[in-house]
Amino acid sequence: EAITIETAKEVSPEEARAALAGAPGVEVVDDPAGKRYPMPLNAAKKYDVEVGRIRSSLIFAPRGLDLFVSGDQLLRGAALNAVMIAEAKLKERPGGLKRTADGM
């Protein structure tokens, strides 16, 4: 998936790589010279999504980025993302996310 992002502040590809490298569920694969970049075959059977080919956007520079993302949609599709969003929202609530003895 090719993505173009417009940001509120200036951001360099290096800053974006550093931020994405620390994000849960994201693996930065960004070495075009070494022929390492996000590809569906490499992302198969992994829960993390691959992000790479990060560069300044020609459209929104210096407040934008272009990047590629690849992930296994059978493992990390809409259902898993919905659960992750729900958990994140519940953690924001007073009292946070609480699990019962049965794990629910």
mmCIF file of C-alpha atoms in Angstrom:
data_model
loop_
_atom_site.group_PDB
_atom_site.id
_atom_site.type_symbol
_atom_site.label_atom_id
_atom_site.label_comp_id
_atom_site.label_asym_id
_atom_site.label_seq_id
_atom_site.Cartn_x
_atom_site.Cartn_y
_atom_site.Cartn_z
ATOM 1 C CA GLU A 1 0.000 0.000 0.000
ATOM 2 C CA ALA A 2 1.435 3.400 -0.956
ATOM 3 C CA ILE A 3 0.586 6.132 1.546
ATOM 4 C CA THR A 4 1.063 9.891 1.396
ATOM 5 C CA ILE A 5 0.826 11.737 4.711
ATOM 6 C CA GLU A 6 0.463 15.474 5.309
ATOM 7 C CA THR A 7 1.808 16.475 8.735
ATOM 8 C CA ALA A 8 1.139 19.521 10.901
ATOM 9 C CA LYS A 9 4.878 20.158 11.379
ATOM 10 C CA GLU A 10 7.976 19.564 9.301
ATOM 11 C CA VAL A 11 9.180 15.979 9.526
ATOM 12 C CA SER A 12 12.183 14.314 7.957
ATOM 13 C CA PRO A 13 12.272 10.713 6.762
ATOM 14 C CA GLU A 14 14.854 10.022 9.487
ATOM 15 C CA GLU A 15 12.509 11.332 12.204
ATOM 16 C CA ALA A 16 9.666 9.246 10.791
ATOM 17 C CA ARG A 17 11.834 6.105 10.728
ATOM 18 C CA ALA A 18 12.804 6.627 14.373
ATOM 19 C CA ALA A 19 9.192 7.203 15.443
ATOM 20 C CA LEU A 20 7.884 4.218 13.495
ATOM 21 C CA ALA A 21 10.674 1.949 14.764
ATOM 22 C CA GLY A 22 9.348 2.444 18.288
ATOM 23 C CA ALA A 23 5.692 1.879 17.404
ATOM 24 C CA PRO A 24 4.080 -1.382 18.492
ATOM 25 C CA GLY A 25 3.053 -3.630 15.622
ATOM 26 C CA VAL A 26 5.377 -1.914 13.148
ATOM 27 C CA GLU A 27 8.610 -3.202 11.631
ATOM 28 C CA VAL A 28 10.663 -0.676 9.677
ATOM 29 C CA VAL A 29 12.102 -2.379 6.575
ATOM 30 C CA ASP A 30 13.758 0.474 4.733
ATOM 31 C CA ASP A 31 16.983 -0.331 2.886
ATOM 32 C CA PRO A 32 16.313 0.002 -0.866
ATOM 33 C CA ALA A 33 20.056 -0.178 -1.654
ATOM 34 C CA GLY A 34 20.119 -3.585 0.045
ATOM 35 C CA LYS A 35 16.832 -4.492 -1.661
ATOM 36 C CA ARG A 36 14.973 -4.525 1.678
ATOM 37 C CA TYR A 37 11.577 -2.864 1.615
ATOM 38 C CA PRO A 38 7.982 -3.845 2.461
ATOM 39 C CA MET A 39 6.688 -6.717 0.347
ATOM 40 C CA PRO A 40 3.561 -8.861 0.833
ATOM 41 C CA LEU A 41 5.546 -12.106 0.654
ATOM 42 C CA ASN A 42 7.843 -10.990 3.483
ATOM 43 C CA ALA A 43 4.924 -9.729 5.588
ATOM 44 C CA ALA A 44 3.003 -13.016 5.324
ATOM 45 C CA LYS A 45 2.323 -14.868 8.579
ATOM 46 C CA LYS A 46 3.476 -11.894 10.699
ATOM 47 C CA TYR A 47 1.252 -9.768 12.930
ATOM 48 C CA ASP A 48 3.489 -6.711 12.531
ATOM 49 C CA VAL A 49 3.131 -4.575 9.433
ATOM 50 C CA GLU A 50 6.217 -3.611 7.432
ATOM 51 C CA VAL A 51 6.855 0.060 6.678
ATOM 52 C CA GLY A 52 9.530 1.363 4.339
ATOM 53 C CA ARG A 53 10.598 3.436 1.367
ATOM 54 C CA ILE A 54 10.017 6.432 3.627
ATOM 55 C CA ARG A 55 10.784 9.719 1.882
ATOM 56 C CA SER A 56 9.733 13.356 1.834
ATOM 57 C CA SER A 57 6.524 13.915 -0.070
ATOM 58 C CA LEU A 58 6.867 15.788 -3.333
ATOM 59 C CA ILE A 59 3.336 17.100 -2.828
ATOM 60 C CA PHE A 60 3.440 18.167 0.837
ATOM 61 C CA ALA A 61 7.183 18.756 1.452
ATOM 62 C CA PRO A 62 8.487 19.683 3.941
ATOM 63 C CA ARG A 63 5.339 18.758 5.899
ATOM 64 C CA GLY A 64 4.671 15.365 4.417
ATOM 65 C CA LEU A 65 5.905 11.864 3.763
ATOM 66 C CA ASP A 66 5.457 9.095 1.235
ATOM 67 C CA LEU A 67 5.861 5.505 2.402
ATOM 68 C CA PHE A 68 4.916 1.929 1.639
ATOM 69 C CA VAL A 69 3.173 -0.437 4.056
ATOM 70 C CA SER A 70 2.666 -4.169 3.725
ATOM 71 C CA GLY A 71 0.965 -6.614 6.060
ATOM 72 C CA ASP A 72 -0.776 -9.963 6.225
ATOM 73 C CA GLN A 73 -4.457 -9.072 5.967
ATOM 74 C CA LEU A 74 -5.523 -12.562 7.008
ATOM 75 C CA LEU A 75 -3.720 -12.196 10.337
ATOM 76 C CA ARG A 76 -3.946 -8.474 10.887
ATOM 77 C CA GLY A 77 -7.121 -7.498 9.141
ATOM 78 C CA ALA A 78 -10.161 -5.539 10.217
ATOM 79 C CA ALA A 79 -11.153 -7.869 13.068
ATOM 80 C CA LEU A 80 -7.806 -7.728 14.889
ATOM 81 C CA ASN A 81 -7.539 -3.979 14.321
ATOM 82 C CA ALA A 82 -11.043 -3.504 15.786
ATOM 83 C CA VAL A 83 -10.015 -5.401 18.928
ATOM 84 C CA MET A 84 -6.800 -3.376 19.242
ATOM 85 C CA ILE A 85 -8.686 -0.077 18.843
ATOM 86 C CA ALA A 86 -11.258 -1.157 21.442
ATOM 87 C CA GLU A 87 -8.498 -2.098 23.906
ATOM 88 C CA ALA A 88 -6.734 1.234 23.361
ATOM 89 C CA LYS A 89 -9.963 3.162 23.914
ATOM 90 C CA LEU A 90 -10.771 1.187 27.066
ATOM 91 C CA LYS A 91 -7.306 1.947 28.455
ATOM 92 C CA GLU A 92 -8.066 5.681 28.041
ATOM 93 C CA ARG A 93 -11.130 5.409 30.290
ATOM 94 C CA PRO A 94 -10.893 6.073 34.040
ATOM 95 C CA GLY A 95 -9.977 2.767 35.636
ATOM 96 C CA GLY A 96 -8.400 1.522 32.429
ATOM 97 C CA LEU A 97 -8.858 -1.909 30.915
ATOM 98 C CA LYS A 98 -9.696 -4.617 33.415
ATOM 99 C CA ARG A 99 -9.781 -8.320 32.644
ATOM 100 C CA THR A 100 -11.909 -10.852 34.461
ATOM 101 C CA ALA A 101 -10.761 -14.265 35.660
ATOM 102 C CA ASP A 102 -11.853 -15.835 32.367
ATOM 103 C CA GLY A 103 -9.680 -13.383 30.399
ATOM 104 C CA MET A 104 -12.536 -11.258 29.094
#
